[in-house]
mmCIF file of C-alpha atoms and ligand atoms in Angstrom:
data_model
loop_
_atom_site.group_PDB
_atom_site.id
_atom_site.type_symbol
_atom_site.label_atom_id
_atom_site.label_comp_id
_atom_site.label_asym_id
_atom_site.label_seq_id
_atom_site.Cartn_x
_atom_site.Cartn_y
_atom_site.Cartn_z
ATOM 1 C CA UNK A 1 -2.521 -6.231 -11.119
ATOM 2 C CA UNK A 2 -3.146 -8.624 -7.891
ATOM 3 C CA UNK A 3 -5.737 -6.120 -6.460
ATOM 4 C CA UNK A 4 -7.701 -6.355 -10.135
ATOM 5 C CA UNK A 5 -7.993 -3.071 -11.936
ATOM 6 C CA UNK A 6 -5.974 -0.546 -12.995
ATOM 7 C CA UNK A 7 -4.582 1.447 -10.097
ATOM 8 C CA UNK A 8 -4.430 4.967 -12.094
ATOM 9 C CA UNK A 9 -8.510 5.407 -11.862
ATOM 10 C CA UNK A 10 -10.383 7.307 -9.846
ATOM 11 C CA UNK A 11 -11.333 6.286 -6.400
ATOM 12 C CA UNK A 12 -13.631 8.510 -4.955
ATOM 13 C CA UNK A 13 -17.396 8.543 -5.840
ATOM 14 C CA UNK A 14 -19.950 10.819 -6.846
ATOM 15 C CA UNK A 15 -20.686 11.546 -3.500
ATOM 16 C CA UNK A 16 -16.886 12.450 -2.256
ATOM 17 C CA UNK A 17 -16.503 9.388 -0.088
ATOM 18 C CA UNK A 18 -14.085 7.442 -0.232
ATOM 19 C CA UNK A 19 -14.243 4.024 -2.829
ATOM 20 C CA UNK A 20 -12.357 0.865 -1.505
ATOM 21 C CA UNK A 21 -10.892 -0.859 -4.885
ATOM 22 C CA UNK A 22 -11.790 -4.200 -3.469
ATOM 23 C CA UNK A 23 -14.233 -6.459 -5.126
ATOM 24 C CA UNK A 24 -13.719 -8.743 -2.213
ATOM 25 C CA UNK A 25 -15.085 -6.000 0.416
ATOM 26 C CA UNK A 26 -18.870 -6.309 -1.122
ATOM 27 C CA UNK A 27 -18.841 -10.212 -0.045
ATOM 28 C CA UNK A 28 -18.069 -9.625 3.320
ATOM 29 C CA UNK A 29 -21.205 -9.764 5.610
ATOM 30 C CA UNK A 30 -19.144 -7.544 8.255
ATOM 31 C CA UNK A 31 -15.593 -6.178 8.172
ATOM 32 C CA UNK A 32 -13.501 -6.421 11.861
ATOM 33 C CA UNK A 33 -11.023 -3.348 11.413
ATOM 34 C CA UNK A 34 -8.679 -5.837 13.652
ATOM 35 C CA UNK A 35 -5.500 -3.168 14.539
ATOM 36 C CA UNK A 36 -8.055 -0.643 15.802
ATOM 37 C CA UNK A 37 -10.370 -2.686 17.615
ATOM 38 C CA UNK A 38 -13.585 -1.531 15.592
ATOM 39 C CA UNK A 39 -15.682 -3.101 12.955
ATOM 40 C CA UNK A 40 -18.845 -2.419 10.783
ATOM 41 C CA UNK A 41 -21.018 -4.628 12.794
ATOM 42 C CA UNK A 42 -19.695 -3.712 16.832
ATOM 43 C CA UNK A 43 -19.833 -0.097 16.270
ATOM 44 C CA UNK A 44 -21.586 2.363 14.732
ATOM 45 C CA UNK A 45 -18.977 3.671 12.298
ATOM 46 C CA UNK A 46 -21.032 6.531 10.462
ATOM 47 C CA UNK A 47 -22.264 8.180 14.171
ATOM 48 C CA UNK A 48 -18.353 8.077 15.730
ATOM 49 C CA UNK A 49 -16.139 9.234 12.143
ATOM 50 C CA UNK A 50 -18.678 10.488 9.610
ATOM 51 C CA UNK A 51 -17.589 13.963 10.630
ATOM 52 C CA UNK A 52 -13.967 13.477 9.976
ATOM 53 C CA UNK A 53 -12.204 16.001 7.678
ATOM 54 C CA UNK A 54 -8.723 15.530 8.423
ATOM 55 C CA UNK A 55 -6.825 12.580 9.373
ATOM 56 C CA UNK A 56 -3.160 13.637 11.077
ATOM 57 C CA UNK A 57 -0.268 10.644 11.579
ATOM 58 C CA UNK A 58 2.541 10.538 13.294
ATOM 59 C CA UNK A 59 4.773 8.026 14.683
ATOM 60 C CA UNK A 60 4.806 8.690 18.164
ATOM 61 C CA UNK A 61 2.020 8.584 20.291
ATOM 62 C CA UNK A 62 3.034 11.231 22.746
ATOM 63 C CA UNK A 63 3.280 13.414 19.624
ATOM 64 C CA UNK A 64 -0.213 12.437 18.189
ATOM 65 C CA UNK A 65 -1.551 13.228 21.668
ATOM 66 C CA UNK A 66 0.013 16.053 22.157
ATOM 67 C CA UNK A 67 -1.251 16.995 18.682
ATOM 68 C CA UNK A 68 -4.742 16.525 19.589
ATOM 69 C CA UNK A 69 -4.425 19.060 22.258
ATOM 70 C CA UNK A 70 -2.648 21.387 20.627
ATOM 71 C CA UNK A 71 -5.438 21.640 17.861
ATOM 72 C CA UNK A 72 -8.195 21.457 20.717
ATOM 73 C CA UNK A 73 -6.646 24.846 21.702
ATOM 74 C CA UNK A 74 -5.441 26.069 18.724
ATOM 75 C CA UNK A 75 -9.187 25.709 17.222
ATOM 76 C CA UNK A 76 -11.369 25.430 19.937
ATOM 77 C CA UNK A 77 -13.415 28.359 18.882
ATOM 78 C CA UNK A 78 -13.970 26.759 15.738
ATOM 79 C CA UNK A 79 -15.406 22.948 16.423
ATOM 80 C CA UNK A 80 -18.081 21.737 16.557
ATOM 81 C CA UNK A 81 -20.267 22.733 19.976
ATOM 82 C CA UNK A 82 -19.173 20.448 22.741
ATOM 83 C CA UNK A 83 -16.037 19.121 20.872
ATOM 84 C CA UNK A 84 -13.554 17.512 23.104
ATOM 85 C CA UNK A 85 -10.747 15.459 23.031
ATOM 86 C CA UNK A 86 -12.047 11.873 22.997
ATOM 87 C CA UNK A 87 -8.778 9.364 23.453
ATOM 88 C CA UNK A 88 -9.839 6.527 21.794
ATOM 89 C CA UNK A 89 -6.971 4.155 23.537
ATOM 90 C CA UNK A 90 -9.768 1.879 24.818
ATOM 91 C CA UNK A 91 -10.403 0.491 21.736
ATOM 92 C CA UNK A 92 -7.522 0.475 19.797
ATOM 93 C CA UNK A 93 -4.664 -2.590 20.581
ATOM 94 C CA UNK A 94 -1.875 -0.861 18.729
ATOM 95 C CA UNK A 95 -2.358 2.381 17.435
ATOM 96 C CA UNK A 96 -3.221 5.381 19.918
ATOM 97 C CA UNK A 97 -6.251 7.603 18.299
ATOM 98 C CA UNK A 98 -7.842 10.504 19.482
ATOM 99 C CA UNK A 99 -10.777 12.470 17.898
ATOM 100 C CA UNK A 100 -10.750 15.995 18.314
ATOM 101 C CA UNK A 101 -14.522 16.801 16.065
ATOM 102 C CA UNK A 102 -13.350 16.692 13.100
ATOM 103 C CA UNK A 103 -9.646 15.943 13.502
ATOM 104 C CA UNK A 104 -8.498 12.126 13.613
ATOM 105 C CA UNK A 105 -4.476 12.092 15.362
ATOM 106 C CA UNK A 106 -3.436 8.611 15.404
ATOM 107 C CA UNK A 107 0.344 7.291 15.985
ATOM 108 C CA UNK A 108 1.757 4.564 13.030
ATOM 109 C CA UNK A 109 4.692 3.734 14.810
ATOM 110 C CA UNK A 110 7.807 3.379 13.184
ATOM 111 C CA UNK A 111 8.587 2.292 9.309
ATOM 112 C CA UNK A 112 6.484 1.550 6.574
ATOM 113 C CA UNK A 113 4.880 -1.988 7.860
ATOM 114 C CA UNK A 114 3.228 -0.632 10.677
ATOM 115 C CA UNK A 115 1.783 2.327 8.486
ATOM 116 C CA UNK A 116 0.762 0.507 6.466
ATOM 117 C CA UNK A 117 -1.188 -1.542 8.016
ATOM 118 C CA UNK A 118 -2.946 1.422 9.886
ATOM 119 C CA UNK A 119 -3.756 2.787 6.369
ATOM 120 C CA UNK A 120 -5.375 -0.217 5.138
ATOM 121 C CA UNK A 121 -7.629 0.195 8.033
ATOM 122 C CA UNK A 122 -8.144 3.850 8.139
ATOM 123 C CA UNK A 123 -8.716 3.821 4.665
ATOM 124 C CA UNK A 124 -11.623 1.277 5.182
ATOM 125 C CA UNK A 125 -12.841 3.453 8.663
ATOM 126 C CA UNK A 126 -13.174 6.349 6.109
ATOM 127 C CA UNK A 127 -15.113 4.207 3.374
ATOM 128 C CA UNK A 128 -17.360 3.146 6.216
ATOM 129 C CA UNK A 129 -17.358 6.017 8.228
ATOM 130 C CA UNK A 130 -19.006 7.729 4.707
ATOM 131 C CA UNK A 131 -16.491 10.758 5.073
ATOM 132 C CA UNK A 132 -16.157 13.365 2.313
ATOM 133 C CA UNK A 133 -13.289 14.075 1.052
ATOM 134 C CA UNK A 134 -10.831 13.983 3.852
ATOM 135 C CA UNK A 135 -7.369 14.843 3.817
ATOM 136 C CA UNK A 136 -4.648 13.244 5.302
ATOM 137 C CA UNK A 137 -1.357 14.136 6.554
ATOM 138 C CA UNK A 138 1.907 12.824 8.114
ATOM 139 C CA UNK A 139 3.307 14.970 10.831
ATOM 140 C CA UNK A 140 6.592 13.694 11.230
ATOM 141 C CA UNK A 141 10.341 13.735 12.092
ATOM 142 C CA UNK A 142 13.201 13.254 9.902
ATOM 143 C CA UNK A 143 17.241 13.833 8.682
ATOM 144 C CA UNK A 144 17.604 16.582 6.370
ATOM 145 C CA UNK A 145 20.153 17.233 3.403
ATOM 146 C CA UNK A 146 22.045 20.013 3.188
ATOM 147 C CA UNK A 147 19.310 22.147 5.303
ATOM 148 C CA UNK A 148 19.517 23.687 8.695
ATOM 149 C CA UNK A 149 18.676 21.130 11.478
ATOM 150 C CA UNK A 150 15.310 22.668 13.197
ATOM 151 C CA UNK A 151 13.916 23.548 9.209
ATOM 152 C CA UNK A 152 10.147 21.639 8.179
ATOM 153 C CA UNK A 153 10.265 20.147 5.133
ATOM 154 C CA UNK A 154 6.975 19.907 2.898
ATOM 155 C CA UNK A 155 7.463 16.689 0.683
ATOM 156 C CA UNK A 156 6.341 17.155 -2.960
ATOM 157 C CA UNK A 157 6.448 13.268 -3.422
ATOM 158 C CA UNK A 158 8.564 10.383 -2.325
ATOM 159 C CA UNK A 159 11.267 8.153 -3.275
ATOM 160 C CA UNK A 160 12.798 4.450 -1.799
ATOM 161 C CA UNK A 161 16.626 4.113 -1.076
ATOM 162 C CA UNK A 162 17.272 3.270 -5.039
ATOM 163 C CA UNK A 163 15.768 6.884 -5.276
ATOM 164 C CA UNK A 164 12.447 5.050 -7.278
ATOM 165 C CA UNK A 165 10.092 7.254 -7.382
ATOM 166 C CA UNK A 166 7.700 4.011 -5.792
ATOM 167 C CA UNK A 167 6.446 1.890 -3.085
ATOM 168 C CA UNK A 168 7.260 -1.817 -3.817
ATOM 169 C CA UNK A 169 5.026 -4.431 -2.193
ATOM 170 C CA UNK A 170 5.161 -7.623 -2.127
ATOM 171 C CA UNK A 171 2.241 -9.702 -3.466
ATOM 172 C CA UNK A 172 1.850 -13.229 -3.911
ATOM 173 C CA UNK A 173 5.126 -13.756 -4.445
ATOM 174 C CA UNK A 174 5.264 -10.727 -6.843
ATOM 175 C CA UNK A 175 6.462 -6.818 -6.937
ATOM 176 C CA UNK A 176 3.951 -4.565 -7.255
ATOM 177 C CA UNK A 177 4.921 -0.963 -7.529
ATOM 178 C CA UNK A 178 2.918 1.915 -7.062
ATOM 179 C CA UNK A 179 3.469 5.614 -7.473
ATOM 180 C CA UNK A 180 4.288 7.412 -4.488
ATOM 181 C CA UNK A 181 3.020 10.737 -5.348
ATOM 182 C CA UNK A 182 1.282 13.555 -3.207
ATOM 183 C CA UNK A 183 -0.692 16.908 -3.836
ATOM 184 C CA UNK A 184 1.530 19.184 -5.364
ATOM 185 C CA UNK A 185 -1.278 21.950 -4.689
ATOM 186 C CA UNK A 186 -1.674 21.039 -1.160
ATOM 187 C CA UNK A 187 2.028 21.049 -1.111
ATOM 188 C CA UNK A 188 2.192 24.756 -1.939
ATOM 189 C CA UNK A 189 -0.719 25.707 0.263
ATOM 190 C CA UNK A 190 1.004 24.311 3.200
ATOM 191 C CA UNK A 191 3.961 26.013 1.794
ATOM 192 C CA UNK A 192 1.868 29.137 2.241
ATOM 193 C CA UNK A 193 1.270 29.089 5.528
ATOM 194 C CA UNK A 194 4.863 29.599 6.629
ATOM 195 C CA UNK A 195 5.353 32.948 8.280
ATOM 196 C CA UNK A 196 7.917 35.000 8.019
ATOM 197 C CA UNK A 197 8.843 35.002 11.820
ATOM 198 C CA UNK A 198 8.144 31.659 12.568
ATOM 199 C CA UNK A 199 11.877 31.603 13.675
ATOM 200 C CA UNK A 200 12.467 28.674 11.412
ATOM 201 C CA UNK A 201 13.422 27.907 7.880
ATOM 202 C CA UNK A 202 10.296 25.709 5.883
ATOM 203 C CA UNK A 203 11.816 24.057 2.107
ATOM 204 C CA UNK A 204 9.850 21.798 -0.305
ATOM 205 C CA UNK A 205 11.960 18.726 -1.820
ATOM 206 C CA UNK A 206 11.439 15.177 -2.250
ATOM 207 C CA UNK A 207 11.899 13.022 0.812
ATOM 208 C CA UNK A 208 13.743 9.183 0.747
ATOM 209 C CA UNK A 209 11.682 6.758 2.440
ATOM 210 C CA UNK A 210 14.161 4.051 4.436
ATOM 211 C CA UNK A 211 13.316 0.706 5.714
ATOM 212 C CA UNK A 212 16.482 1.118 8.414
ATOM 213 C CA UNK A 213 17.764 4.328 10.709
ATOM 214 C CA UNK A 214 21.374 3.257 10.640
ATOM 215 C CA UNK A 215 22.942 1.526 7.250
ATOM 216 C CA UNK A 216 19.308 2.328 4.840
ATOM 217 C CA UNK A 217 19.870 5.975 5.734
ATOM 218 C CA UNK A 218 23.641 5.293 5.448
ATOM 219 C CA UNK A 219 24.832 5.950 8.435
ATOM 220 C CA UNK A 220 28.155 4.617 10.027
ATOM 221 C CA UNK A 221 27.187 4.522 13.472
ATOM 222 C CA UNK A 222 25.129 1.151 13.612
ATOM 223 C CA UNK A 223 25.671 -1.992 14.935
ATOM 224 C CA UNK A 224 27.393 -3.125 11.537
ATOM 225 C CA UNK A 225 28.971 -0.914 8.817
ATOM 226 C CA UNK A 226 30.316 -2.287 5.407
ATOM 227 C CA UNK A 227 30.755 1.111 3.993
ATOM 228 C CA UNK A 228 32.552 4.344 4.160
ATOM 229 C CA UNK A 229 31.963 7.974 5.346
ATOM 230 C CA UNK A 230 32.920 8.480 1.702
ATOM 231 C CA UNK A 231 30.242 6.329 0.315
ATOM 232 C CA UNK A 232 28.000 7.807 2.722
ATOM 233 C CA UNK A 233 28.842 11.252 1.418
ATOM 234 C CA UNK A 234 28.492 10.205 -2.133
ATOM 235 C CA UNK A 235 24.911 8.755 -1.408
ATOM 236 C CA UNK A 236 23.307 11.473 0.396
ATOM 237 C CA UNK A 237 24.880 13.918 -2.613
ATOM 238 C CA UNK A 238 23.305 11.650 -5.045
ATOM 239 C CA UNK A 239 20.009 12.553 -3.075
ATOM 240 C CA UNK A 240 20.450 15.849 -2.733
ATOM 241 C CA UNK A 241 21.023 15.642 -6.611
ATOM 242 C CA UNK A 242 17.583 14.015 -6.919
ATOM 243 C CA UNK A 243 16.094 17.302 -5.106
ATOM 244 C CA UNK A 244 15.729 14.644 -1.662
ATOM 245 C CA UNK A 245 15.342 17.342 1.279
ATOM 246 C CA UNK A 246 15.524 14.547 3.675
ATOM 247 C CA UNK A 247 14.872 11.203 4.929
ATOM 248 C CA UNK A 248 12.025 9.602 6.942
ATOM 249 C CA UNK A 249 10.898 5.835 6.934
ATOM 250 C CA UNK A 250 7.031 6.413 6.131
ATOM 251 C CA UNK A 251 7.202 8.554 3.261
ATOM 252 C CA UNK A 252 6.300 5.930 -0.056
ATOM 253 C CA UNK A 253 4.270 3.764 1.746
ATOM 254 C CA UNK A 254 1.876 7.044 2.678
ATOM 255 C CA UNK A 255 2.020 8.618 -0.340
ATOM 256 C CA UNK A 256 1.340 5.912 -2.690
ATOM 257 C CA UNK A 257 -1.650 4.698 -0.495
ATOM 258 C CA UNK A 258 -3.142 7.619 -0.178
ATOM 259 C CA UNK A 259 -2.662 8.391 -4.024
ATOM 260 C CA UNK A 260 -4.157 5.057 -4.676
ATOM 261 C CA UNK A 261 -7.270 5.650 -2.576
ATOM 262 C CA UNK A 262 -7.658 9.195 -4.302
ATOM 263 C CA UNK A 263 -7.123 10.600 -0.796
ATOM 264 C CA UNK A 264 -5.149 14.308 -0.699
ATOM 265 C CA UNK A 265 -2.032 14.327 0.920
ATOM 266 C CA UNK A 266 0.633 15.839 2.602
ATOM 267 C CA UNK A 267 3.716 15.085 4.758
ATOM 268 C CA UNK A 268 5.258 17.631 7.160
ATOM 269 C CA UNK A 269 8.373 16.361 8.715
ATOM 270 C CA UNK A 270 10.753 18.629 10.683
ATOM 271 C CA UNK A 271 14.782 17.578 10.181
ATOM 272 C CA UNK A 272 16.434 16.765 13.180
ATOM 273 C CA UNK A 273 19.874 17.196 11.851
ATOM 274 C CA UNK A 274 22.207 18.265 8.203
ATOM 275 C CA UNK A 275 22.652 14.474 7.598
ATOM 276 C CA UNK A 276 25.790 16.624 5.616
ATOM 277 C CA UNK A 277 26.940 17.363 8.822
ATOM 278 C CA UNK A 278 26.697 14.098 10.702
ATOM 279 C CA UNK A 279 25.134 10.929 11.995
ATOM 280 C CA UNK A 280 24.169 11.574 15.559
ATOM 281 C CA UNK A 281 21.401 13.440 16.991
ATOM 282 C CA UNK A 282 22.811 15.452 19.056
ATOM 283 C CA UNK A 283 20.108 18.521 19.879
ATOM 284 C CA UNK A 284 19.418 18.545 23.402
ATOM 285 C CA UNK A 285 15.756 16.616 23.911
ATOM 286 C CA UNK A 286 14.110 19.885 25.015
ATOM 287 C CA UNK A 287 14.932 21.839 22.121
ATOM 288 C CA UNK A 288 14.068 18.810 19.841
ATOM 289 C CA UNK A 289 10.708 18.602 21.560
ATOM 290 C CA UNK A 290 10.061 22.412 20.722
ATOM 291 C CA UNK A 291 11.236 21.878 16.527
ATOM 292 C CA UNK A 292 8.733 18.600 16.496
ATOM 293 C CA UNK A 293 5.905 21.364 17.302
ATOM 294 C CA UNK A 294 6.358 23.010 13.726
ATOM 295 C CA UNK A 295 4.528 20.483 11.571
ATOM 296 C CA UNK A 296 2.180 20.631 14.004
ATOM 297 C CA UNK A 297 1.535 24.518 13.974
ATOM 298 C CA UNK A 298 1.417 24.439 9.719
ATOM 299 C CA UNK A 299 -0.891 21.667 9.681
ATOM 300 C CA UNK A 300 -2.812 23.417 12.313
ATOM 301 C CA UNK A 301 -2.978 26.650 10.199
ATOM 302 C CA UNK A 302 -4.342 24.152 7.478
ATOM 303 C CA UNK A 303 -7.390 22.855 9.693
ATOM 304 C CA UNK A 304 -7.807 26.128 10.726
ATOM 305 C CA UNK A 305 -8.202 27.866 6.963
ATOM 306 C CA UNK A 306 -10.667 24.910 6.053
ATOM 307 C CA UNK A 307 -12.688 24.446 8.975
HETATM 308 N N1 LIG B 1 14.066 10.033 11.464
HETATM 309 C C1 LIG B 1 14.757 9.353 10.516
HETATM 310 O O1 LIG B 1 14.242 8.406 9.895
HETATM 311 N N2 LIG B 1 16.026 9.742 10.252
HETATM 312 C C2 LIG B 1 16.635 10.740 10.921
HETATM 313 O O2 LIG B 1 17.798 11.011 10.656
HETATM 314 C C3 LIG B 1 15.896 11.436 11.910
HETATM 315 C C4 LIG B 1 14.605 11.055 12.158
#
């Protein structure tokens, strides 16, 4: 493998903290965690994350601050003594943070390269932050298949547009694929936490990570279209086949860097629309606004049972 080692092992030490798999890491004298404006040597990484326990994404920064507080009120009783929302904007160039004790909410923006780079980096924040154990999620939006637009999905693992059960990087001029798997457990716990009159309908399945919106997800509404509504049909059927509840363009990426750092998680998406049905989001903004709140409240539920 490029990164040396073999990717299946282990990654978190005795301790719980999370172990970088990076030989390279131990030679560097200070590491400059360059997307979110921080580094080992400028701040004092331990004192503002060591108490981090759960580290929420999203892609949209309104969301992720709306997120942080919606769990400042939804847990409030429950943090720390003087916890407050602390937006962390000021030092970050790209991504928009905010620490709520010990809840992270940061936006990825949208598609796998720009998550990807934030997990690199949060992934390092953790190792040097010496957190235990955290657990990450992605609180997200998405097209479902053959469900009822306004219904969460709970991803039991991901798949690419091929329907490989993988994310594929690019290293040195070689492929490099790496399982893009997620906490069946945590899967089911999450699963748990769905009420019964939560006015809204909550399914596990696989979800298809696409590098596009338009033609990746197969759409015919983009800019260009070489294919058919009937091809279009016959793909997302093929997914649905595959037990794909719907489509988001994070999913591999997250799951198979998180699985490779030993990390547990999840990824919460609400679907927009029945892909089945159509191309076009066409729910009225407001009521759209209101569906993305439901990953939020069952990852909410989730902070609140382990706090
Ligand atoms: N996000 C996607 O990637 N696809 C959709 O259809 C809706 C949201």
């Amino acid at each position: 493998q490029p990164n040396g080692g073999n990717e299946d092992d282990a990654q978190c030490n005795d301790q719980g903290t999370v172990h970088l798999r990076n030989p390279n890491i131990k030679q560097l004298d200070h590491d400059i965690l360059y997307h979110l404006a921080l580094g080992t040597e400028s701040h004092d990484l331990v004192k503002m994350f060591g108490d981090v326990k759960f580290v929420c994404m999203g892609g949209a920064p309104t969301r992720m601050e709306h997120f942080a507080q919606y769990i400042h009120s939804q847990l409030g009783h429950k943090l720390p003594p003087g916890t407050k929302l602390q937006d962390m904007k000021e030092h970050s160039h790209r991504y928009s943070m905010y620490k709520v004790g010990p809840v992270l909410s940061i936006s990825h923006g949208i598609g796998v390269p720009s998550l990807q780079i934030l997990l690199h980096e949060i992934i390092k924040l953790m190792h040097y932050a010496k957190v235990k154990d955290p657990v990450f999620f992605r609180i997200g939006t998405s097209g479902g298949i053959g469900i009822e637009p306004g219904s969460v999905v709970i991803s039991e693992g991901a798949v690419d547009e091929m329907i490989n059960p993988y994310h594929e990087q690019a290293i040195c001029g070689k492929k490099v694929q790496r399982p893009a798997k997620l906490d069946l457990e945590l899967a089911k716990e999450l699963q748990s936490l769905h009420r019964a009159d939560d006015g809204f309908e909550l399914v596990r399945g696989k979800t298809m990570c696409a590098s596009d919106f338009y033609e990746g997800q197969g759409r015919i509404d983009g800019a260009f279209c070489s294919h058919t509504e009937a091809d279009k049909m016959d793909y997302l059927k093929r997914l649905h086949a595959a037990g794909v509840r719907n489509i988001e363009m994070e999913a591999t990426c997250f799951s198979a860097l998180t699985h490779m750092a030993d990390i547990r998680a999840g990824i919460v998406c609400v679907a927009f629309l029945n892909r089945f049905e159509g191309d076009q989001v066409c729910t009225p903004k407001s009521v759209l606004t209101q569906w993305e709140l439901r990953p939020q409240q069952i990852v909410a539920r989730y902070i609140e049972k382990h706090l």
